[in-house]
Structures are given as structure tokens and as C-alpha cells.
Short mmCIF file of C-alpha atoms in Angstrom, two decimals:
data_model
loop_
_atom_site.label_atom_id
_atom_site.label_comp_id
_atom_site.label_asym_id
_atom_site.label_seq_id
_atom_site.Cartn_x
_atom_site.Cartn_y
_atom_site.Cartn_z
CA MET A 1 124.25 133.21 77.16
CA TYR A 2 125.54 135.84 74.74
CA TYR A 3 129.08 137.20 74.90
CA ILE A 4 129.36 140.49 73.06
CA ILE A 5 132.59 142.48 73.22
CA LEU A 6 134.12 145.31 71.25
CA ASN A 7 137.67 144.13 70.65
CA SER A 8 137.95 140.67 69.13
CA SER A 9 138.98 139.09 65.87
CA ASN A 10 135.61 137.28 65.74
CA SER A 11 133.59 139.77 63.73
CA VAL A 12 130.96 138.97 61.09
CA SER A 13 129.02 141.71 59.28
CA GLY A 14 129.99 144.31 61.88
CA LEU A 15 128.86 142.23 64.86
CA THR A 16 131.60 141.17 67.24
CA ILE A 17 131.10 138.17 69.49
CA ALA A 18 133.51 136.57 71.91
CA CYS A 19 133.11 132.90 71.12
CA PRO A 20 133.78 130.58 74.04
CA PRO A 21 137.11 128.79 73.44
CA LYS A 22 135.59 125.31 73.76
CA GLY A 23 132.39 123.86 72.34
CA VAL A 24 129.82 124.71 69.66
CA TYR A 25 127.25 127.49 70.12
CA HIS A 26 124.56 129.07 67.91
CA TYR A 27 123.24 132.63 68.15
CA PRO A 28 120.51 134.43 66.16
CA LYS A 29 121.86 137.04 63.76
CA VAL A 30 120.20 140.19 65.07
CA GLY A 31 118.60 142.50 62.51
CA THR A 32 118.10 139.86 59.81
CA THR A 33 115.42 137.48 58.70
CA TYR A 34 114.85 134.37 60.77
CA ASP A 35 116.90 132.14 58.48
CA GLN A 36 120.33 133.52 59.47
CA TYR A 37 122.47 132.70 62.49
CA LEU A 38 126.00 132.88 63.88
CA ARG A 39 127.94 129.78 64.87
CA CYS A 40 130.89 129.57 67.25
CA VAL A 41 133.05 126.45 66.96
CA GLU A 42 136.04 126.16 69.28
CA GLY A 43 136.33 129.95 69.51
CA GLN A 44 135.84 130.71 65.78
CA LEU A 45 132.82 132.72 64.57
CA SER A 46 131.06 132.13 61.24
CA HIS A 47 127.82 133.31 59.58
CA HIS A 48 125.30 130.78 58.25
CA THR A 49 121.94 130.72 56.48
CA CYS A 50 119.44 127.92 56.99
CA PRO A 51 118.47 125.90 53.91
CA GLU A 52 115.52 127.28 51.97
CA GLY A 53 112.23 126.85 53.81
CA LEU A 54 113.86 126.49 57.24
CA VAL A 55 114.41 129.07 60.00
CA PHE A 56 116.81 129.35 62.93
CA LYS A 57 115.37 127.95 66.15
CA ARG A 58 116.45 130.03 69.12
CA LYS A 59 116.49 127.20 71.64
CA THR A 60 119.24 124.95 70.38
CA ASP A 61 122.51 123.47 71.48
CA GLY A 62 125.70 122.80 69.59
CA LYS A 63 124.89 119.12 69.13
CA HIS A 64 121.81 119.52 66.95
CA PHE A 65 121.15 121.21 63.60
CA PRO A 66 119.93 124.75 64.45
CA CYS A 67 117.38 125.06 61.62
CA GLU A 68 113.78 123.85 61.64
CA TYR A 69 110.53 124.17 59.71
CA PRO A 70 108.77 127.45 60.63
CA GLU A 71 105.69 125.65 61.94
CA ASN A 72 107.90 123.95 64.56
CA VAL A 73 109.49 127.19 65.82
CA VAL A 74 108.00 129.61 68.35
CA PHE A 75 108.62 133.16 67.14
CA PRO A 76 108.54 136.27 69.34
CA LYS A 77 104.99 137.66 69.55
CA SER A 78 105.94 140.76 67.58
CA SER A 79 106.89 138.60 64.61
CA ARG A 80 103.59 136.75 64.31
CA PHE A 81 101.51 137.65 61.28
CA SER A 82 97.74 138.06 61.52
CA CYS A 83 95.49 137.77 58.49
CA PRO A 84 93.38 140.87 57.82
CA VAL A 85 89.75 140.95 58.90
CA GLY A 86 87.06 141.18 56.18
CA LEU A 87 86.15 144.77 55.38
CA SER A 88 82.36 144.85 55.70
CA SER A 89 81.25 141.67 57.41
CA GLY A 90 83.84 141.57 60.20
CA LEU A 91 84.51 137.95 59.24
CA ARG A 92 87.85 136.64 58.10
CA TRP A 93 88.51 136.51 54.37
CA LYS A 94 86.65 133.61 52.79
CA LYS A 95 89.06 133.07 49.91
CA GLU A 96 92.82 132.65 49.78
CA THR A 97 94.73 135.95 49.96
CA LEU A 98 98.45 136.71 49.73
CA HIS A 99 100.23 139.28 51.92
CA PRO A 100 103.86 140.49 52.16
CA SER A 101 105.78 139.76 55.33
CA PRO A 102 106.89 142.68 57.49
CA HIS A 103 110.16 140.81 58.13
CA SER A 104 111.59 139.71 54.78
CA CYS A 105 111.17 140.59 51.11
CA ARG A 106 111.36 136.85 50.23
CA GLU A 107 108.64 135.94 52.70
CA PHE A 108 104.87 136.19 52.26
CA TYR A 109 101.75 134.76 53.86
CA VAL A 110 98.86 132.86 52.32
CA CYS A 111 95.70 133.42 54.36
CA VAL A 112 92.90 130.87 54.11
CA GLY A 113 89.93 131.23 56.44
CA GLY A 114 91.87 133.72 58.55
CA VAL A 115 94.81 131.34 59.14
CA PRO A 116 98.25 132.50 57.87
CA LYS A 117 100.70 130.06 56.26
CA ARG A 118 104.25 131.37 55.82
CA GLN A 119 105.81 130.91 52.37
CA LEU A 120 109.18 131.82 50.85
CA CYS A 121 110.07 132.92 47.34
CA HIS A 122 112.91 131.03 45.67
CA LEU A 123 116.40 132.44 46.22
CA GLY A 124 116.95 135.56 44.14
CA LYS A 125 113.25 136.46 44.01
CA VAL A 126 111.12 138.77 46.17
CA PHE A 127 107.38 138.92 46.84
CA SER A 128 105.46 141.45 44.74
CA GLU A 129 102.28 142.67 46.37
CA LYS A 130 101.17 144.17 43.04
CA ILE A 131 101.00 140.79 41.26
CA SER A 132 100.65 138.61 44.41
CA ALA A 133 103.55 136.43 43.32
CA CYS A 134 107.32 136.11 43.54
CA ALA A 135 109.25 138.12 40.95
CA GLN A 136 112.72 139.34 40.04
CA PRO A 137 113.75 142.22 42.35
CA GLN A 138 114.15 144.64 39.42
CA ASP A 139 110.48 144.03 38.49
CA VAL A 140 109.15 144.95 41.96
CA PRO A 141 108.56 148.68 42.58
CA GLY A 142 110.47 150.01 45.58
CA TRP A 143 112.97 147.18 45.65
#
């Protein structure tokens, strides 16, 4: 259950949440990549980021670590990436191809045989579609 109110001292990045006074609760940080979440501990709100390579799992309780490997997390249908279909044959790509994620500049997908595998660039780097690799943000057009 989410408690969102407008007048509280528990505000992180412009989002205000009324944390329950007792217990530990985790909430997804709306409008961000899947690796960020909000944590309420005994009424106090804080912002957290999962360790590199992990994402926030929506179904969690306060007793367990709220981050998990992406392959073990069910994402909303709108967030699922589909590998492109081959241009002339109608078959999936036969070789490995790299594609930017629509959700995060650090995230990209490797497609092999039509199956996407989510990957992350190291912290401080973003995926460059031009070179099909991770690069410094200043070297990526449009960043």
C-alpha cells in the first residue's frame, strides 16, 4: 500500500511519502530506472540505488533485500524489450546485435537469435548506439 501526501517532512527528490511510523517498507521510485527505490524505516524516508547489475523487485517486504538480478524480476509488460525482426526474411537476427534501452541510458540489450539479454554499462558510462558500446557521456551525441 502506498501512502502519498502533500505535507510531510519525508520528501526525497520532490516526492513526498507518509512513511508508516513502525516497520520497514520499500517503494519503487516512480519515473526512474528500475534500480532505484525508496525505503521507509520507522517513519523515515530515504532514497536508495540497487548495486550495479541488480534491479528493484516490486514484490518485497521489509525483511528481505529489495534488489534482485533482472532475470528474476517480472517487469511490467510495457517495459519488456523485444528484439527486432530481420528485415527481408522475417526471421529473427541470426547474429548478435546491440540495442539501446528505452528506459535507461546505462542499459542496453544484446539480442542473440531473437532473445534479448539486458546489460548495464559501468557507472558513469552510457550506451552509444553509434559504436554499439558503452562510452563516456560527453562522447555520445545527444547526451
